[in-house]
Amino acid sequence: MSESTDPASPADQIAAGYAFTGPALELGALLWDGTCLPDRQIRIPLSMLNRHGLVAGATGTGKTKTLQLIAEQLSAGGVPVFLADIKGDVSGISAPGTPNEKTTQRAEEVAQEWGATGFPTEFYSLGGIGPGIPLRATVTSFGPVLMSKVLRLNQTQEQSLGLIFHYADAKGLELIDLKDLRAVVAFLVSDQGKAELKGIGGLSTVTAGVILRALTACEQQGAAEFFGEPEFDTGEFLRTAADGRGLVSVLELPAVQDKPQLFSTFLMWLLADLYTDLPEVGDLERPKLVFFFDEAHLLFNGASKAFLESITQTVRLIRSKGIGVFFVTQTPKDVPGDVLGQLGNRVQHALRAFTPDDAKALKATVKTFPNSPYDLEELLTGLGTGEAVITVLSEKGAPTPVAATRLRAPQSLMGPIDAAALDTAVKSSPLYSRYAEAVDRESAYEKISAEQAAAEAAAEAAASGAAAEKQAKEAAKAGRSAPEAEPSLARQVVGSGLFRSLARSVGTQLGREISRSIFGTAKRRR
């Protein structure tokens, strides 16, 4: 293959598919026959970003830089962006890049006017673990389907958890943090609580035990920090800076990257919360927010049918709320077909074919692209870092021709900012004072504990009354009988008021400890 001046040449036909009239993101220059053609630019219409997308490729092929490139242009165009920073190397988007020989060369190759630029950025963390404004959610708003994914419950256990949430809602028991959920689960299998769910199926002791053990494991991994108040308002992601640029929200995840089930599910909660809160707006000239879902395969691994259905529905319907979602992973096969079918914009970096599984994934990836004059199997294994195969939706909603592309270089810093700069950025944010400190108000745990304490007090009072009545009867009977010998010292001590007071105190404390064991609660953390 070689470049031709014939207007009907494949290179020209491909380039014509990207000649949009409206605002568009500039991705790079067309690659044809091993040559970069800077006069043939590959772009994405801004109005099609809410049709979702996929950024895929093997490790080290440039996916993170592609996210940075797209996020920069979205911000410059007034569109807010959400990025999950798994490895800690996306924070550089807030600082101007450093010019060097590589960026200069890349800019010349793709006809890019490169200028070092930083973008307005907010930094977040999950529950305050690591640097960032803490993001928290209440257990109630997280819901049983997402919580089941975090706890790794099977379908039957997930259904039981749904009943538990239903009961808590009906009784006005707010599930704010994990100890609230633990208290309700334990109560529903106690002698007092068993009857509560009897009419709608009940909760087996075995299932309750599984859920309680899963909660314990979750707490031991530090997940308790993610659940609580103040709950984060996801509408904060939709803000723009004073200069009109879209705010880039970066969720810093390096401190919790060993908890993939949790952070991937939490990302899904953020997306679902946006869907619930935002009004229908239809198609817009530019999206309200573009949400990049990194390490997407973690979201789908081991997912239940209900969970997958919820994801599919959210992705399908959130488009009409003005939200675009890009899933970021290694191969398209990491994303279920029902979700993949909704991703109209594709940026596929190089794939490896070192093993039979790799070769199978490569063939499956090729089948997801439209017909093209390229030999895609050969092309996808030969792309260099910062190169990708692209197809997007045109302004009319039709797929564009497949285009091998040399991508532009990000204008912000391609790497992390230093820890001191990150800390300063976090603490100078107007959101920091709103979300930094956790709040623990009365909720299900406190209400159930109070009821248990009242029951203990009533039982103790009844026992004391019965003992006093018995003692009075015995005293009256003794008065009618012959005087007895002076009681022994041991009996005098046991019968003393002080001893009885101490005994009641010990008995009450023991009762409380047993009660805590039954209810699965623990002393409140200070």
PDB file of C-alpha atoms in Angstrom, residues 158-441:
ATOM      1  CA  GLU A 158     -27.895 -11.083  47.291  1.00  0.00           C
ATOM      2  CA  GLN A 159     -31.666 -11.634  47.388  1.00  0.00           C
ATOM      3  CA  SER A 160     -31.544 -11.984  51.168  1.00  0.00           C
ATOM      4  CA  LEU A 161     -29.565  -8.770  51.423  1.00  0.00           C
ATOM      5  CA  GLY A 162     -32.305  -7.116  49.378  1.00  0.00           C
ATOM      6  CA  LEU A 163     -34.849  -8.200  52.024  1.00  0.00           C
ATOM      7  CA  ILE A 164     -32.641  -6.740  54.750  1.00  0.00           C
ATOM      8  CA  PHE A 165     -32.484  -3.386  52.967  1.00  0.00           C
ATOM      9  CA  HIS A 166     -36.263  -3.515  52.433  1.00  0.00           C
ATOM     10  CA  TYR A 167     -36.851  -4.120  56.140  1.00  0.00           C
ATOM     11  CA  ALA A 168     -34.523  -1.290  57.148  1.00  0.00           C
ATOM     12  CA  ASP A 169     -36.265   1.121  54.772  1.00  0.00           C
ATOM     13  CA  ALA A 170     -39.725   0.106  56.034  1.00  0.00           C
ATOM     14  CA  LYS A 171     -38.736   0.529  59.690  1.00  0.00           C
ATOM     15  CA  GLY A 172     -36.916   3.827  59.210  1.00  0.00           C
ATOM     16  CA  LEU A 173     -33.572   2.287  60.176  1.00  0.00           C
ATOM     17  CA  GLU A 174     -30.945   4.306  58.344  1.00  0.00           C
ATOM     18  CA  LEU A 175     -28.011   2.246  57.109  1.00  0.00           C
ATOM     19  CA  ILE A 176     -25.249   4.816  57.111  1.00  0.00           C
ATOM     20  CA  ASP A 177     -22.156   2.730  57.782  1.00  0.00           C
ATOM     21  CA  LEU A 178     -21.215  -0.947  58.001  1.00  0.00           C
ATOM     22  CA  LYS A 179     -21.981  -1.269  61.712  1.00  0.00           C
ATOM     23  CA  ASP A 180     -25.586  -0.261  60.927  1.00  0.00           C
ATOM     24  CA  LEU A 181     -25.906  -3.073  58.400  1.00  0.00           C
ATOM     25  CA  ARG A 182     -24.285  -5.520  60.788  1.00  0.00           C
ATOM     26  CA  ALA A 183     -26.700  -4.564  63.586  1.00  0.00           C
ATOM     27  CA  VAL A 184     -29.788  -5.065  61.404  1.00  0.00           C
ATOM     28  CA  VAL A 185     -28.591  -8.430  60.040  1.00  0.00           C
ATOM     29  CA  ALA A 186     -27.836  -9.704  63.550  1.00  0.00           C
ATOM     30  CA  PHE A 187     -31.183  -8.460  64.886  1.00  0.00           C
ATOM     31  CA  LEU A 188     -33.160 -10.235  62.152  1.00  0.00           C
ATOM     32  CA  VAL A 189     -31.791 -13.654  63.177  1.00  0.00           C
ATOM     33  CA  SER A 190     -32.111 -13.005  66.927  1.00  0.00           C
ATOM     34  CA  ASP A 191     -35.032 -14.354  68.970  1.00  0.00           C
ATOM     35  CA  GLN A 192     -36.618 -10.903  68.955  1.00  0.00           C
ATOM     36  CA  GLY A 193     -36.192 -10.259  65.253  1.00  0.00           C
ATOM     37  CA  LYS A 194     -36.867 -13.599  63.544  1.00  0.00           C
ATOM     38  CA  ALA A 195     -40.559 -12.891  63.091  1.00  0.00           C
ATOM     39  CA  GLU A 196     -39.942  -9.562  61.324  1.00  0.00           C
ATOM     40  CA  LEU A 197     -39.272 -11.083  57.877  1.00  0.00           C
ATOM     41  CA  LYS A 198     -41.400 -14.197  58.292  1.00  0.00           C
ATOM     42  CA  GLY A 199     -44.122 -12.962  55.975  1.00  0.00           C
ATOM     43  CA  ILE A 200     -41.687 -12.300  53.086  1.00  0.00           C
ATOM     44  CA  GLY A 201     -39.408 -15.295  53.286  1.00  0.00           C
ATOM     45  CA  GLY A 202     -37.311 -14.729  56.367  1.00  0.00           C
ATOM     46  CA  LEU A 203     -33.541 -14.710  56.710  1.00  0.00           C
ATOM     47  CA  SER A 204     -31.731 -17.980  57.345  1.00  0.00           C
ATOM     48  CA  THR A 205     -29.113 -18.122  60.048  1.00  0.00           C
ATOM     49  CA  VAL A 206     -26.635 -19.570  57.536  1.00  0.00           C
ATOM     50  CA  THR A 207     -27.083 -16.700  55.057  1.00  0.00           C
ATOM     51  CA  ALA A 208     -26.901 -14.145  57.859  1.00  0.00           C
ATOM     52  CA  GLY A 209     -23.659 -15.758  59.003  1.00  0.00           C
ATOM     53  CA  VAL A 210     -22.185 -15.476  55.494  1.00  0.00           C
ATOM     54  CA  ILE A 211     -23.150 -11.802  55.283  1.00  0.00           C
ATOM     55  CA  LEU A 212     -21.767 -11.033  58.755  1.00  0.00           C
ATOM     56  CA  ARG A 213     -18.474 -12.792  57.988  1.00  0.00           C
ATOM     57  CA  ALA A 214     -18.232 -10.912  54.688  1.00  0.00           C
ATOM     58  CA  LEU A 215     -18.818  -7.642  56.541  1.00  0.00           C
ATOM     59  CA  THR A 216     -16.070  -8.535  59.018  1.00  0.00           C
ATOM     60  CA  ALA A 217     -13.636  -9.290  56.191  1.00  0.00           C
ATOM     61  CA  CYS A 218     -14.612  -6.037  54.503  1.00  0.00           C
ATOM     62  CA  GLU A 219     -13.976  -4.072  57.702  1.00  0.00           C
ATOM     63  CA  GLN A 220     -10.621  -5.775  58.251  1.00  0.00           C
ATOM     64  CA  GLN A 221      -9.548  -4.603  54.782  1.00  0.00           C
ATOM     65  CA  GLY A 222     -10.322  -1.012  55.759  1.00  0.00           C
ATOM     66  CA  ALA A 223     -13.537  -0.735  53.739  1.00  0.00           C
ATOM     67  CA  ALA A 224     -15.450   0.726  56.678  1.00  0.00           C
ATOM     68  CA  GLU A 225     -13.872   4.093  55.856  1.00  0.00           C
ATOM     69  CA  PHE A 226     -15.732   4.320  52.545  1.00  0.00           C
ATOM     70  CA  PHE A 227     -19.199   4.123  54.081  1.00  0.00           C
ATOM     71  CA  GLY A 228     -20.586   6.980  56.144  1.00  0.00           C
ATOM     72  CA  GLU A 229     -21.347  10.660  56.111  1.00  0.00           C
ATOM     73  CA  PRO A 230     -21.108  13.298  54.839  1.00  0.00           C
ATOM     74  CA  GLU A 231     -22.115  11.490  51.679  1.00  0.00           C
ATOM     75  CA  PHE A 232     -20.560  12.927  48.558  1.00  0.00           C
ATOM     76  CA  ASP A 233     -22.781  14.876  46.174  1.00  0.00           C
ATOM     77  CA  THR A 234     -21.824  13.619  42.696  1.00  0.00           C
ATOM     78  CA  GLY A 235     -23.159  16.881  41.260  1.00  0.00           C
ATOM     79  CA  GLU A 236     -19.788  18.355  42.319  1.00  0.00           C
ATOM     80  CA  PHE A 237     -18.295  16.617  39.272  1.00  0.00           C
ATOM     81  CA  LEU A 238     -20.310  18.822  36.913  1.00  0.00           C
ATOM     82  CA  ARG A 239     -18.615  22.099  37.819  1.00  0.00           C
ATOM     83  CA  THR A 240     -16.574  24.373  35.590  1.00  0.00           C
ATOM     84  CA  ALA A 241     -13.692  26.644  36.594  1.00  0.00           C
ATOM     85  CA  ALA A 242     -13.946  30.436  36.726  1.00  0.00           C
ATOM     86  CA  ASP A 243     -12.369  30.680  33.260  1.00  0.00           C
ATOM     87  CA  GLY A 244     -15.065  28.420  31.756  1.00  0.00           C
ATOM     88  CA  ARG A 245     -12.921  25.313  31.418  1.00  0.00           C
ATOM     89  CA  GLY A 246     -14.361  22.036  32.623  1.00  0.00           C
ATOM     90  CA  LEU A 247     -13.136  20.852  36.014  1.00  0.00           C
ATOM     91  CA  VAL A 248     -11.112  17.614  35.923  1.00  0.00           C
ATOM     92  CA  SER A 249     -12.021  15.436  38.919  1.00  0.00           C
ATOM     93  CA  VAL A 250      -9.244  12.922  39.648  1.00  0.00           C
ATOM     94  CA  LEU A 251      -9.963  10.083  42.071  1.00  0.00           C
ATOM     95  CA  GLU A 252      -6.632   9.021  43.569  1.00  0.00           C
ATOM     96  CA  LEU A 253      -6.660   5.238  44.057  1.00  0.00           C
ATOM     97  CA  PRO A 254      -3.043   4.086  44.602  1.00  0.00           C
ATOM     98  CA  ALA A 255      -3.672   3.642  48.352  1.00  0.00           C
ATOM     99  CA  VAL A 256      -6.574   1.245  47.674  1.00  0.00           C
ATOM    100  CA  GLN A 257      -5.454  -0.449  44.460  1.00  0.00           C
ATOM    101  CA  ASP A 258      -5.258  -3.722  46.428  1.00  0.00           C
ATOM    102  CA  LYS A 259      -9.058  -3.526  46.903  1.00  0.00           C
ATOM    103  CA  PRO A 260     -10.221  -3.790  43.277  1.00  0.00           C
ATOM    104  CA  GLN A 261     -13.701  -5.149  44.043  1.00  0.00           C
ATOM    105  CA  LEU A 262     -14.393  -2.194  46.267  1.00  0.00           C
ATOM    106  CA  PHE A 263     -13.069   0.700  44.204  1.00  0.00           C
ATOM    107  CA  SER A 264     -14.520  -0.589  40.916  1.00  0.00           C
ATOM    108  CA  THR A 265     -17.945  -1.001  42.548  1.00  0.00           C
ATOM    109  CA  PHE A 266     -17.645   2.428  44.145  1.00  0.00           C
ATOM    110  CA  LEU A 267     -17.002   3.934  40.704  1.00  0.00           C
ATOM    111  CA  MET A 268     -20.212   2.269  39.538  1.00  0.00           C
ATOM    112  CA  TRP A 269     -22.056   3.844  42.472  1.00  0.00           C
ATOM    113  CA  LEU A 270     -20.818   7.284  41.424  1.00  0.00           C
ATOM    114  CA  LEU A 271     -22.147   6.684  37.931  1.00  0.00           C
ATOM    115  CA  ALA A 272     -25.471   5.272  39.144  1.00  0.00           C
ATOM    116  CA  ASP A 273     -25.900   8.208  41.520  1.00  0.00           C
ATOM    117  CA  LEU A 274     -25.376  10.662  38.662  1.00  0.00           C
ATOM    118  CA  TYR A 275     -27.987   8.801  36.637  1.00  0.00           C
ATOM    119  CA  THR A 276     -30.510   8.951  39.490  1.00  0.00           C
ATOM    120  CA  ASP A 277     -30.037  12.641  40.223  1.00  0.00           C
ATOM    121  CA  LEU A 278     -29.755  14.222  36.770  1.00  0.00           C
ATOM    122  CA  PRO A 279     -32.733  15.264  34.621  1.00  0.00           C
ATOM    123  CA  GLU A 280     -33.330  14.055  31.073  1.00  0.00           C
ATOM    124  CA  VAL A 281     -31.761  16.431  28.549  1.00  0.00           C
ATOM    125  CA  GLY A 282     -31.582  14.400  25.333  1.00  0.00           C
ATOM    126  CA  ASP A 283     -28.763  15.086  22.893  1.00  0.00           C
ATOM    127  CA  LEU A 284     -26.605  18.115  23.603  1.00  0.00           C
ATOM    128  CA  GLU A 285     -23.958  19.960  21.604  1.00  0.00           C
ATOM    129  CA  ARG A 286     -21.494  18.904  24.264  1.00  0.00           C
ATOM    130  CA  PRO A 287     -21.883  16.486  27.197  1.00  0.00           C
ATOM    131  CA  LYS A 288     -22.367  17.600  30.790  1.00  0.00           C
ATOM    132  CA  LEU A 289     -19.641  15.216  31.946  1.00  0.00           C
ATOM    133  CA  VAL A 290     -17.397  12.518  30.506  1.00  0.00           C
ATOM    134  CA  PHE A 291     -16.664   9.715  32.974  1.00  0.00           C
ATOM    135  CA  PHE A 292     -13.613   7.480  32.414  1.00  0.00           C
ATOM    136  CA  PHE A 293     -13.998   4.066  34.029  1.00  0.00           C
ATOM    137  CA  ASP A 294     -10.455   2.682  34.360  1.00  0.00           C
ATOM    138  CA  GLU A 295      -9.613  -1.000  34.946  1.00  0.00           C
ATOM    139  CA  ALA A 296     -13.133  -1.811  33.737  1.00  0.00           C
ATOM    140  CA  HIS A 297     -12.569  -5.581  33.762  1.00  0.00           C
ATOM    141  CA  LEU A 298     -12.554  -5.441  37.575  1.00  0.00           C
ATOM    142  CA  LEU A 299     -16.143  -4.246  37.509  1.00  0.00           C
ATOM    143  CA  PHE A 300     -17.357  -7.234  35.516  1.00  0.00           C
ATOM    144  CA  ASN A 301     -15.296 -10.018  37.130  1.00  0.00           C
ATOM    145  CA  GLY A 302     -17.586 -12.296  39.121  1.00  0.00           C
ATOM    146  CA  ALA A 303     -20.565  -9.993  38.604  1.00  0.00           C
ATOM    147  CA  SER A 304     -24.034 -11.413  39.248  1.00  0.00           C
ATOM    148  CA  LYS A 305     -26.768 -11.306  36.641  1.00  0.00           C
ATOM    149  CA  ALA A 306     -28.566  -8.529  38.541  1.00  0.00           C
ATOM    150  CA  PHE A 307     -25.361  -6.511  38.731  1.00  0.00           C
ATOM    151  CA  LEU A 308     -24.664  -6.838  34.997  1.00  0.00           C
ATOM    152  CA  GLU A 309     -28.247  -5.901  34.187  1.00  0.00           C
ATOM    153  CA  SER A 310     -27.915  -2.784  36.352  1.00  0.00           C
ATOM    154  CA  ILE A 311     -24.693  -1.745  34.609  1.00  0.00           C
ATOM    155  CA  THR A 312     -26.193  -2.295  31.169  1.00  0.00           C
ATOM    156  CA  GLN A 313     -29.304  -0.287  32.004  1.00  0.00           C
ATOM    157  CA  THR A 314     -27.305   2.562  33.545  1.00  0.00           C
ATOM    158  CA  VAL A 315     -24.962   2.838  30.550  1.00  0.00           C
ATOM    159  CA  ARG A 316     -27.855   2.680  28.092  1.00  0.00           C
ATOM    160  CA  LEU A 317     -29.966   5.335  29.794  1.00  0.00           C
ATOM    161  CA  ILE A 318     -27.385   7.749  31.177  1.00  0.00           C
ATOM    162  CA  ARG A 319     -26.706   9.027  27.647  1.00  0.00           C
ATOM    163  CA  SER A 320     -29.977  10.952  27.781  1.00  0.00           C
ATOM    164  CA  LYS A 321     -28.755  12.657  30.977  1.00  0.00           C
ATOM    165  CA  GLY A 322     -25.859  14.181  29.036  1.00  0.00           C
ATOM    166  CA  ILE A 323     -23.185  11.858  30.479  1.00  0.00           C
ATOM    167  CA  GLY A 324     -20.582  10.081  28.359  1.00  0.00           C
ATOM    168  CA  VAL A 325     -18.826   6.985  29.728  1.00  0.00           C
ATOM    169  CA  PHE A 326     -15.515   5.571  28.486  1.00  0.00           C
ATOM    170  CA  PHE A 327     -14.477   2.128  29.718  1.00  0.00           C
ATOM    171  CA  VAL A 328     -10.718   1.581  29.885  1.00  0.00           C
ATOM    172  CA  THR A 329      -9.336  -1.959  29.815  1.00  0.00           C
ATOM    173  CA  GLN A 330      -6.964  -4.269  27.938  1.00  0.00           C
ATOM    174  CA  THR A 331      -9.236  -5.946  25.376  1.00  0.00           C
ATOM    175  CA  PRO A 332     -12.871  -5.517  24.305  1.00  0.00           C
ATOM    176  CA  LYS A 333     -13.590  -9.049  25.522  1.00  0.00           C
ATOM    177  CA  ASP A 334     -13.230  -7.718  29.083  1.00  0.00           C
ATOM    178  CA  VAL A 335     -16.547  -5.900  28.580  1.00  0.00           C
ATOM    179  CA  PRO A 336     -19.834  -7.881  28.289  1.00  0.00           C
ATOM    180  CA  GLY A 337     -21.427  -7.808  24.828  1.00  0.00           C
ATOM    181  CA  ASP A 338     -24.535  -5.916  25.974  1.00  0.00           C
ATOM    182  CA  VAL A 339     -22.336  -3.099  27.294  1.00  0.00           C
ATOM    183  CA  LEU A 340     -19.794  -3.218  24.466  1.00  0.00           C
ATOM    184  CA  GLY A 341     -22.597  -2.776  21.924  1.00  0.00           C
ATOM    185  CA  GLN A 342     -23.346   0.648  23.432  1.00  0.00           C
ATOM    186  CA  LEU A 343     -19.785   1.981  23.092  1.00  0.00           C
ATOM    187  CA  GLY A 344     -19.781   3.934  19.834  1.00  0.00           C
ATOM    188  CA  ASN A 345     -16.297   5.475  20.066  1.00  0.00           C
ATOM    189  CA  ARG A 346     -13.282   3.157  20.028  1.00  0.00           C
ATOM    190  CA  VAL A 347      -9.579   3.797  20.612  1.00  0.00           C
ATOM    191  CA  GLN A 348      -7.704   0.502  20.432  1.00  0.00           C
ATOM    192  CA  HIS A 349      -3.999   0.509  21.278  1.00  0.00           C
ATOM    193  CA  ALA A 350      -1.642  -2.370  20.485  1.00  0.00           C
ATOM    194  CA  LEU A 351      -2.363  -5.929  21.575  1.00  0.00           C
ATOM    195  CA  ARG A 352       0.113  -8.707  22.210  1.00  0.00           C
ATOM    196  CA  ALA A 353      -0.146 -12.213  20.758  1.00  0.00           C
ATOM    197  CA  PHE A 354       2.377 -14.128  22.830  1.00  0.00           C
ATOM    198  CA  THR A 355       0.034 -16.932  23.955  1.00  0.00           C
ATOM    199  CA  PRO A 356      -2.941 -18.847  22.484  1.00  0.00           C
ATOM    200  CA  ASP A 357      -5.240 -16.791  24.718  1.00  0.00           C
ATOM    201  CA  ASP A 358      -3.658 -13.588  23.388  1.00  0.00           C
ATOM    202  CA  ALA A 359      -4.214 -14.751  19.808  1.00  0.00           C
ATOM    203  CA  LYS A 360      -7.837 -15.564  20.583  1.00  0.00           C
ATOM    204  CA  ALA A 361      -8.362 -12.118  22.153  1.00  0.00           C
ATOM    205  CA  LEU A 362      -6.759 -10.490  19.096  1.00  0.00           C
ATOM    206  CA  LYS A 363      -9.141 -12.243  16.679  1.00  0.00           C
ATOM    207  CA  ALA A 364     -12.114 -11.349  18.872  1.00  0.00           C
ATOM    208  CA  THR A 365     -11.023  -7.685  18.913  1.00  0.00           C
ATOM    209  CA  VAL A 366     -10.717  -7.539  15.117  1.00  0.00           C
ATOM    210  CA  LYS A 367     -14.305  -8.800  14.786  1.00  0.00           C
ATOM    211  CA  THR A 368     -15.587  -5.835  16.808  1.00  0.00           C
ATOM    212  CA  PHE A 369     -14.393  -3.316  14.173  1.00  0.00           C
ATOM    213  CA  PRO A 370     -16.145  -2.361  10.915  1.00  0.00           C
ATOM    214  CA  ASN A 371     -14.699  -3.667   7.650  1.00  0.00           C
ATOM    215  CA  SER A 372     -11.508  -1.873   6.758  1.00  0.00           C
ATOM    216  CA  PRO A 373      -8.723  -1.783   4.147  1.00  0.00           C
ATOM    217  CA  TYR A 374      -6.215  -2.511   6.918  1.00  0.00           C
ATOM    218  CA  ASP A 375      -5.042  -5.974   7.912  1.00  0.00           C
ATOM    219  CA  LEU A 376      -6.153  -5.377  11.490  1.00  0.00           C
ATOM    220  CA  GLU A 377      -4.557  -8.490  12.997  1.00  0.00           C
ATOM    221  CA  GLU A 378      -1.190  -7.416  11.681  1.00  0.00           C
ATOM    222  CA  LEU A 379      -1.777  -3.743  12.443  1.00  0.00           C
ATOM    223  CA  LEU A 380      -2.864  -4.224  16.064  1.00  0.00           C
ATOM    224  CA  THR A 381       0.251  -6.203  16.941  1.00  0.00           C
ATOM    225  CA  GLY A 382       2.544  -3.710  15.218  1.00  0.00           C
ATOM    226  CA  LEU A 383       1.327  -0.377  16.621  1.00  0.00           C
ATOM    227  CA  GLY A 384       3.880   1.660  18.553  1.00  0.00           C
ATOM    228  CA  THR A 385       3.369   3.395  21.902  1.00  0.00           C
ATOM    229  CA  GLY A 386       1.030   6.336  21.414  1.00  0.00           C
ATOM    230  CA  GLU A 387      -0.560   4.844  18.292  1.00  0.00           C
ATOM    231  CA  ALA A 388      -4.047   3.369  18.056  1.00  0.00           C
ATOM    232  CA  VAL A 389      -6.767   2.092  15.757  1.00  0.00           C
ATOM    233  CA  ILE A 390      -9.781   4.394  15.947  1.00  0.00           C
ATOM    234  CA  THR A 391     -13.390   4.400  14.869  1.00  0.00           C
ATOM    235  CA  VAL A 392     -15.974   6.849  16.243  1.00  0.00           C
ATOM    236  CA  LEU A 393     -19.511   7.952  15.522  1.00  0.00           C
ATOM    237  CA  SER A 394     -19.933  10.741  13.007  1.00  0.00           C
ATOM    238  CA  GLU A 395     -22.184  13.724  13.666  1.00  0.00           C
ATOM    239  CA  LYS A 396     -24.987  11.726  12.031  1.00  0.00           C
ATOM    240  CA  GLY A 397     -24.387   8.763  14.335  1.00  0.00           C
ATOM    241  CA  ALA A 398     -22.793   6.471  11.719  1.00  0.00           C
ATOM    242  CA  PRO A 399     -19.462   4.678  12.409  1.00  0.00           C
ATOM    243  CA  THR A 400     -16.456   6.336  10.792  1.00  0.00           C
ATOM    244  CA  PRO A 401     -13.905   4.325   8.767  1.00  0.00           C
ATOM    245  CA  VAL A 402     -11.274   2.507  10.809  1.00  0.00           C
ATOM    246  CA  ALA A 403      -8.213   4.749  11.081  1.00  0.00           C
ATOM    247  CA  ALA A 404      -4.734   3.857  12.303  1.00  0.00           C
ATOM    248  CA  THR A 405      -3.643   7.004  14.144  1.00  0.00           C
ATOM    249  CA  ARG A 406      -0.534   8.532  15.641  1.00  0.00           C
ATOM    250  CA  LEU A 407      -1.907  10.322  18.678  1.00  0.00           C
ATOM    251  CA  ARG A 408      -1.104  13.826  19.842  1.00  0.00           C
ATOM    252  CA  ALA A 409       0.985  14.427  22.960  1.00  0.00           C
ATOM    253  CA  PRO A 410      -0.731  15.662  26.156  1.00  0.00           C
ATOM    254  CA  GLN A 411       0.084  19.277  27.020  1.00  0.00           C
ATOM    255  CA  SER A 412       0.023  18.727  30.771  1.00  0.00           C
ATOM    256  CA  LEU A 413       2.619  16.922  32.852  1.00  0.00           C
ATOM    257  CA  MET A 414       2.889  13.253  31.840  1.00  0.00           C
ATOM    258  CA  GLY A 415       3.462  11.913  35.331  1.00  0.00           C
ATOM    259  CA  PRO A 416       2.473  12.625  38.955  1.00  0.00           C
ATOM    260  CA  ILE A 417       2.862  15.979  40.661  1.00  0.00           C
ATOM    261  CA  ASP A 418       4.845  15.921  43.910  1.00  0.00           C
ATOM    262  CA  ALA A 419       3.131  15.039  47.178  1.00  0.00           C
ATOM    263  CA  ALA A 420       3.391  18.540  48.632  1.00  0.00           C
ATOM    264  CA  ALA A 421       1.706  20.118  45.601  1.00  0.00           C
ATOM    265  CA  LEU A 422      -1.042  17.498  45.727  1.00  0.00           C
ATOM    266  CA  ASP A 423      -1.655  18.108  49.439  1.00  0.00           C
ATOM    267  CA  THR A 424      -1.820  21.859  48.872  1.00  0.00           C
ATOM    268  CA  ALA A 425      -4.306  21.432  46.018  1.00  0.00           C
ATOM    269  CA  VAL A 426      -6.541  19.222  48.177  1.00  0.00           C
ATOM    270  CA  LYS A 427      -6.586  21.439  51.263  1.00  0.00           C
ATOM    271  CA  SER A 428      -7.107  24.639  49.300  1.00  0.00           C
ATOM    272  CA  SER A 429     -10.263  23.271  47.668  1.00  0.00           C
ATOM    273  CA  PRO A 430     -13.567  24.791  48.839  1.00  0.00           C
ATOM    274  CA  LEU A 431     -14.907  21.215  49.116  1.00  0.00           C
ATOM    275  CA  TYR A 432     -12.318  20.103  51.652  1.00  0.00           C
ATOM    276  CA  SER A 433     -14.034  21.634  54.684  1.00  0.00           C
ATOM    277  CA  ARG A 434     -17.366  20.194  53.542  1.00  0.00           C
ATOM    278  CA  TYR A 435     -16.266  16.568  53.247  1.00  0.00           C
ATOM    279  CA  ALA A 436     -12.996  16.135  55.181  1.00  0.00           C
ATOM    280  CA  GLU A 437     -14.396  15.174  58.602  1.00  0.00           C
ATOM    281  CA  ALA A 438     -16.586  12.088  58.998  1.00  0.00           C
ATOM    282  CA  VAL A 439     -19.877  12.451  60.893  1.00  0.00           C
ATOM    283  CA  ASP A 440     -21.481   9.638  62.919  1.00  0.00           C
ATOM    284  CA  ARG A 441     -25.080  10.488  63.747  1.00  0.00           C
TER     285      ARG A 441
END
